[in-house]
Every structure is written in structure tokens, then in C-alpha cells.
Amino acid sequence: ETQEAVNEAFEAGELDRDVVVVVRFQGRRAKGMREGQGLTPPLGVLQDRGFKVALVTDGRMSGASGKVPAAIHVTPEALGAGNGERGPLALLRDGDVIRLCAKDGALETTADLAARDPVPAPTDKMGMGRELFAMFRHHACGAEQGGSAMLAEAGL
């Protein structure tokens, strides 16, 4: 669910294999499009060890993080669009087979997502300043439209 969890799994040796790492609930409504570049070092080390590695997230990454194949800004994001409908990342589980093909632009899974309920969304921790920006996150337009509450409200 988080960059920190990925780093902990890496340190514990739990990722020493071919792996597609999914970091969900990082999108504009959940975390305000948190930067994911901290994922590149551990995933790059796994690549250097000979493993096939990819990242899938509804968050963002800097262009300088291009070593690891990644599907970023996945929409609809795991938290959804505020209409109760959650994105497909909320339906994935550990062990699901995921295929990411940069050449074809394909992101797919063999899992039967229609038969699943979404995982619970993480709750915001009060007192961390996040409550100050909740309105902006909840009214933000999609990542591909800029993820801005102001542009969405202005109809731009």
C-alpha cells in the first residue's frame, strides 16, 4: 500500500523474485499524487540482481525514475472518483498475476476482479495536516486532466 511497505518488504528479502509491485491509494484523491521516486532504488537493485521487476501505481513518479518499467497515474485510482466506484487497483490481491508490457502499452491481470470486493481504503490520520487539504483532494479532477480541484471547479 505504501512506499514504506515496499522498502520494508525489500529489506526483509520478500521481493527477491520476479515481481510486479502495486502501490495503490497514492492518487490525487487519496494522497494528492505523492511522488513515488523512493521506489526506484530498491526495485532497481532487484533488477540488478537479475529479477524482472515492474511498478504499478495510481500515484506519480519523476521522469528521472525511468529505470524500472512502470504504469503510473493508473485511473480510475484505487480510491475512486468520489461516486462510490473504486478503481481496479483496489481489487488486486497479493499473488495476483499482473502483466505490464511497455511495448504494447498493456496492463492486465488474470484475476477475476468482477468477483471481488475492493480492499478497504486507508484512513487519514488526523493532526498530520492532511485535513487542511481534504477538500482539494476530494474535488480534484483525474490525473490525466491535471489532478487539480481548481481546474475542475472552473470547468477547465
Short mmCIF file of C-alpha atoms in Angstrom, two decimals:
data_model
loop_
_atom_site.label_atom_id
_atom_site.label_comp_id
_atom_site.label_asym_id
_atom_site.label_seq_id
_atom_site.Cartn_x
_atom_site.Cartn_y
_atom_site.Cartn_z
CA GLU A 1 0.00 0.00 0.00
CA THR A 2 2.89 2.40 0.65
CA GLN A 3 6.46 3.13 -0.36
CA GLU A 4 7.45 2.35 3.20
CA ALA A 5 5.84 -1.11 2.98
CA VAL A 6 7.73 -1.79 -0.27
CA ASN A 7 11.01 -0.78 1.37
CA GLU A 8 10.28 -2.99 4.39
CA ALA A 9 9.48 -5.97 2.13
CA PHE A 10 12.69 -5.33 0.18
CA GLU A 11 14.79 -5.20 3.37
CA ALA A 12 13.17 -8.45 4.58
CA GLY A 13 14.01 -10.21 1.29
CA GLU A 14 10.34 -10.71 0.45
CA LEU A 15 10.78 -9.24 -3.04
CA ASP A 16 13.74 -11.37 -4.14
CA ARG A 17 11.93 -12.75 -7.20
CA ASP A 18 10.28 -11.62 -10.41
CA VAL A 19 7.67 -9.19 -9.13
CA VAL A 20 5.17 -6.53 -10.11
CA VAL A 21 4.86 -4.17 -7.15
CA VAL A 22 1.48 -2.45 -6.79
CA VAL A 23 1.35 0.71 -4.69
CA ARG A 24 -2.24 1.91 -4.55
CA PHE A 25 -4.04 4.74 -2.78
CA GLN A 26 -1.39 7.24 -3.92
CA GLY A 27 -3.60 9.12 -6.42
CA ARG A 28 -4.93 12.64 -6.36
CA ARG A 29 -7.91 11.89 -4.10
CA ALA A 30 -6.07 9.61 -1.67
CA LYS A 31 -2.64 11.18 -1.21
CA GLY A 32 -2.62 14.14 -3.57
CA MET A 33 -0.38 12.36 -6.13
CA ARG A 34 2.52 11.61 -3.80
CA GLU A 35 5.89 11.31 -5.58
CA GLY A 36 6.99 7.68 -5.87
CA GLN A 37 10.66 8.08 -6.79
CA GLY A 38 11.70 6.45 -3.50
CA LEU A 39 10.61 3.14 -5.03
CA THR A 40 13.26 3.23 -7.75
CA PRO A 41 16.33 2.31 -5.63
CA PRO A 42 15.02 -0.97 -4.13
CA LEU A 43 13.32 -2.03 -7.36
CA GLY A 44 16.45 -1.13 -9.33
CA VAL A 45 18.55 -3.31 -7.01
CA LEU A 46 16.19 -6.22 -7.70
CA GLN A 47 16.69 -5.64 -11.44
CA ASP A 48 20.45 -5.60 -10.94
CA ARG A 49 20.10 -8.98 -9.23
CA GLY A 50 18.54 -10.35 -12.42
CA PHE A 51 14.87 -10.23 -11.47
CA LYS A 52 12.12 -8.95 -13.77
CA VAL A 53 10.56 -6.03 -11.91
CA ALA A 54 7.77 -3.55 -12.64
CA LEU A 55 5.74 -1.00 -10.71
CA VAL A 56 2.02 -0.23 -10.94
CA THR A 57 0.62 2.77 -9.06
CA ASP A 58 -2.12 5.36 -9.16
CA GLY A 59 0.49 7.83 -7.91
CA ARG A 60 3.21 9.62 -9.84
CA MET A 61 6.95 9.31 -10.43
CA SER A 62 9.53 11.71 -11.72
CA GLY A 63 10.88 11.23 -15.23
CA ALA A 64 14.28 10.61 -13.65
CA SER A 65 12.92 7.33 -12.27
CA GLY A 66 12.89 5.58 -15.66
CA LYS A 67 14.99 2.53 -14.79
CA VAL A 68 12.03 0.42 -13.66
CA PRO A 69 9.15 -0.25 -16.09
CA ALA A 70 6.11 1.38 -14.55
CA ALA A 71 2.43 2.08 -15.09
CA ILE A 72 1.81 5.33 -13.23
CA HIS A 73 -1.25 7.57 -12.87
CA VAL A 74 -3.43 4.44 -13.20
CA THR A 75 -7.02 5.66 -13.48
CA PRO A 76 -9.56 5.37 -12.11
CA GLU A 77 -7.47 5.45 -8.98
CA ALA A 78 -7.97 2.88 -6.22
CA LEU A 79 -9.91 5.31 -4.03
CA GLY A 80 -12.27 6.07 -6.91
CA ALA A 81 -13.85 9.25 -8.14
CA GLY A 82 -15.99 10.03 -5.11
CA ASN A 83 -19.04 8.27 -6.56
CA GLY A 84 -18.50 5.07 -4.59
CA GLU A 85 -16.94 3.28 -7.56
CA ARG A 86 -13.39 2.17 -6.84
CA GLY A 87 -10.60 1.71 -9.36
CA PRO A 88 -9.24 -1.70 -10.38
CA LEU A 89 -6.13 -1.42 -8.19
CA ALA A 90 -8.45 -1.67 -5.16
CA LEU A 91 -9.43 -5.16 -6.34
CA LEU A 92 -5.94 -6.64 -6.67
CA ARG A 93 -4.53 -9.02 -4.05
CA ASP A 94 -1.06 -10.29 -3.20
CA GLY A 95 -0.19 -13.14 -5.55
CA ASP A 96 -2.30 -11.94 -8.48
CA VAL A 97 -0.59 -12.33 -11.84
CA ILE A 98 -0.11 -8.93 -13.49
CA ARG A 99 1.30 -8.31 -16.95
CA LEU A 100 2.81 -4.93 -17.82
CA CYS A 101 4.06 -4.58 -21.38
CA ALA A 102 5.70 -1.26 -22.18
CA LYS A 103 5.91 -2.14 -25.87
CA ASP A 104 2.16 -2.74 -26.23
CA GLY A 105 1.07 -0.33 -23.51
CA ALA A 106 -0.77 -3.23 -21.87
CA LEU A 107 -1.61 -3.59 -18.20
CA GLU A 108 -3.67 -6.68 -17.41
CA THR A 109 -4.32 -9.35 -14.83
CA THR A 110 -5.61 -12.90 -14.91
CA ALA A 111 -7.55 -12.29 -11.68
CA ASP A 112 -11.35 -12.20 -11.79
CA LEU A 113 -11.74 -8.65 -10.48
CA ALA A 114 -15.50 -8.61 -11.05
CA ALA A 115 -15.91 -11.30 -8.38
CA ARG A 116 -14.08 -9.28 -5.70
CA ASP A 117 -14.89 -6.56 -3.25
CA PRO A 118 -12.38 -3.71 -3.03
CA VAL A 119 -9.90 -3.61 -0.18
CA PRO A 120 -10.70 -1.02 2.47
CA ALA A 121 -9.23 2.40 1.82
CA PRO A 122 -6.68 3.61 4.36
CA THR A 123 -7.97 6.25 6.74
CA ASP A 124 -6.39 9.67 7.08
CA LYS A 125 -4.50 10.29 10.28
CA MET A 126 -5.86 13.43 11.89
CA GLY A 127 -3.43 16.05 13.12
CA MET A 128 -0.93 15.49 10.31
CA GLY A 129 -2.11 18.48 8.27
CA ARG A 130 -3.91 16.28 5.75
CA GLU A 131 -7.32 17.51 6.90
CA LEU A 132 -6.39 21.01 5.66
CA PHE A 133 -6.24 19.77 2.08
CA ALA A 134 -9.06 17.20 2.13
CA MET A 135 -11.38 19.47 0.13
CA PHE A 136 -8.83 19.82 -2.66
CA ARG A 137 -8.21 16.05 -2.84
CA HIS A 138 -11.91 15.19 -2.91
CA HIS A 139 -12.73 17.69 -5.67
CA ALA A 140 -9.68 17.05 -7.85
CA CYS A 141 -10.19 16.08 -11.47
CA GLY A 142 -8.48 12.99 -12.90
CA ALA A 143 -4.72 12.60 -13.05
CA GLU A 144 -4.71 12.84 -16.84
CA GLN A 145 -6.63 16.15 -16.59
CA GLY A 146 -4.10 17.61 -14.16
CA GLY A 147 -5.44 16.39 -10.80
CA SER A 148 -6.49 19.93 -9.85
CA ALA A 149 -9.54 20.91 -7.80
CA MET A 150 -9.37 24.47 -9.12
CA LEU A 151 -9.35 23.47 -12.80
CA ALA A 152 -12.21 21.03 -12.21
CA GLU A 153 -14.34 23.63 -10.42
CA ALA A 154 -13.65 26.19 -13.18
CA GLY A 155 -14.72 23.68 -15.82
CA LEU A 156 -11.29 23.71 -17.46
#
